[in-house]
Amino acid sequence: MPGIIYQPLNHKRREIRLLILKSSVTDQPGESSNDRDQPIQYSFHITSLALYSNKFESDIFNNSGIGTAAWGLNELQKFVRRAAGQKPAGYTALSYVWGDPACVCDVEIDGQQVKIPRNLFEALTSVRVNTSSRVLWADALCINQEDDVEKSWQVQEMATIYRRAQSVISWLGGATGQTRVAYSVFRDLQGKEDWSNMSFLNAFQSRATSGAAFEEEVARLVDDPERWTAMLAILDRPYWTRMWIFPELACARNRFFLCGDELLKDIDRTVQRLIASPHLVGKAALDLMAEERSSMILAARGLTFRSPEGLAIDERKARRPLLVRLLRNLSTLVASDERDLIYALLSIADDRVVLEIIPDYSKTVVDVFTQAAMALLKQNHLEVFLDAVSSEASQRLGLPSWAPDWPEWRDLKLNHDLYRVCDYKFKQRSTNLHFNTRHVTLDCYIVDEIMLTGEPYRTKPPIASATMRGFKLCEWLESIESAIWDHSRYIKTQGESSTGRKQDITLRLLSADALFEPPARRIPRNLPPESISDIYHKLRTADSLTALRDYMGQASVQKTFTNVGSYFSAVRHTLLRNNGARPFRTVGGYSCLSVEGECKFGDSVVIVPGLDIPLILRKTEPGHVSESPYSLVGVAYVHGIMDGEYFSQRTPRPERQRVTLC
């Protein structure tokens, strides 16, 4: 922070800085009404994290040689204990949003006037007035933000800093007219099921007895617009949208939420329970489950060490989420420095050691994202290729086509169980990967080359053609028909007419032959020809998905055609969730649908062993430095290979080929 003269920290000793409130300010919270007007005066003191271990600690850096008398820390430990007024020494970690860097206030540290963000200033003031915490850790002040080397290794310690803190105070911001009402809501809910003072055994037993009372309170809350709106206002605070907040929330043993002068423990756990309530239906459920409100809290719910029952388990045995899962679940969270999207989550990921990603703020965002993709692929997370397609990796930052742009990531919602490109006899669960800076070389099966593409289906006009109307469903069906062949190989073996077979292929292509959400079920293979023909002709006359839905919703249609509702759901998910889906056919006669990403003449459809969804690769421009240069451009449904036919019907067995992605 500008204006501070920092004494260097010793990395080997795992040193951190603590802020200690000067004794000139009262140690009794709220004792004086003038507390807010007194200048904030702190002093820095350097200590070692080795002095603050706890029985739930599962830190990989534990070393019995650290913190002994040989380190010369005894006197420092005694001083911190005296300053904190507690035995053993304890400190409070502050969790907050930095806010607008241009909006600053003054505090005094070691006799120097230092300008800090206003939001941090308000947090320090409220902590001083409303709590007894006098020894604090706040990253903006306790880490030298101008020193990339110190910042890099201190970031590695962040999870440990919050885990070893006596408590963590989450600063939600200043109070509004709704704050008091919102906190009363949380207190009422917590009063119906309070685990804070229970033993772990009692916490388990209390679920059944307290559940009814809690649900009654939820029902009253949903029916009270004033209280419900006030509660949502708390969850709409910027605090819940920041990436760094998540590991701080996940690691805290004792967490208090401070908003203005209102202080309450474990609001996040209360919201977790509220989300799971059966009384939360309709608009209320949609309000609370809005992604920007709930993604952080829902992801935290999956962390064993943040639940009361999870704390009863030795944390060394608790399973934490993998980094790739955290990145997907928390894709809506933001960071002012995009490198922190990786570094913030790395500290709490179960695979943080094997990934071998070391925070380094001398690297660019592109370097950090590329390194993370390499590390994940080395651990056989081949679905990272799909993540790269969903985020259009190369578009914004100029990333390699196979490295996800995590801020732009979105869930394709593909049901992997329905994409089975390999028969089990031929299926191999891994591919050989080799990396070289921005390139990855892998073994795959090149299925075929695209020779003809149809028009993409769009639910709304392209931005460049705002006046152009969107595709009608019937028009897109014609595009599919013009893009496919009759697949004579199937007609010969199955004895079907060309017309009937084309209709069947078209219907299956239109829905990608699968449902994108549970219940996971394929369209019946034995759908009667009359059903196929009738649905097909109805599609040819349908102007929109709404018209198709109305038709398929008729009782007579539901009775006549088995699973017609499931088919409509499949069509709807295929089109609405993949705006721009484009049909295409290959040289060998495969009918395909580009489920995500663009495709064009000359692109190749490939199967990567271990990845059940076909990829679309494109040769890069001539002269590109690469032995076999391709870029990853999309994923596809390919009719005729999704159940292993590509391997079972080909003699000799297809051979792997080596390609390089860039």
Tab-separated table of C-alpha atoms in Angstrom, residues 320-330 342 345-352 355 376:
chain	number	residue	atom	x	y	z
A	320	ARG	CA	-11.917	-30.984	-0.818
A	321	PRO	CA	-13.090	-30.076	-4.319
A	322	LEU	CA	-10.701	-30.286	-7.245
A	323	LEU	CA	-9.559	-27.030	-8.818
A	324	VAL	CA	-11.445	-27.658	-12.061
A	325	ARG	CA	-14.700	-28.174	-10.160
A	326	LEU	CA	-14.178	-24.960	-8.213
A	327	LEU	CA	-13.468	-23.019	-11.407
A	328	ARG	CA	-16.714	-24.222	-12.974
A	329	ASN	CA	-18.908	-23.799	-9.908
A	330	LEU	CA	-17.625	-20.281	-9.263
A	342	ILE	CA	-6.759	-19.351	-10.441
A	345	LEU	CA	-9.075	-21.153	-5.570
A	346	LEU	CA	-5.796	-23.030	-5.743
A	347	SER	CA	-5.206	-22.633	-2.003
A	348	ILE	CA	-8.294	-24.705	-1.103
A	349	ALA	CA	-8.238	-27.210	-3.978
A	350	ASP	CA	-7.682	-30.850	-3.104
A	351	ASP	CA	-5.217	-31.265	-5.970
A	352	ARG	CA	-3.188	-28.107	-5.289
A	355	LEU	CA	-1.004	-29.529	-10.055
A	376	LEU	CA	-5.273	-29.865	-15.397
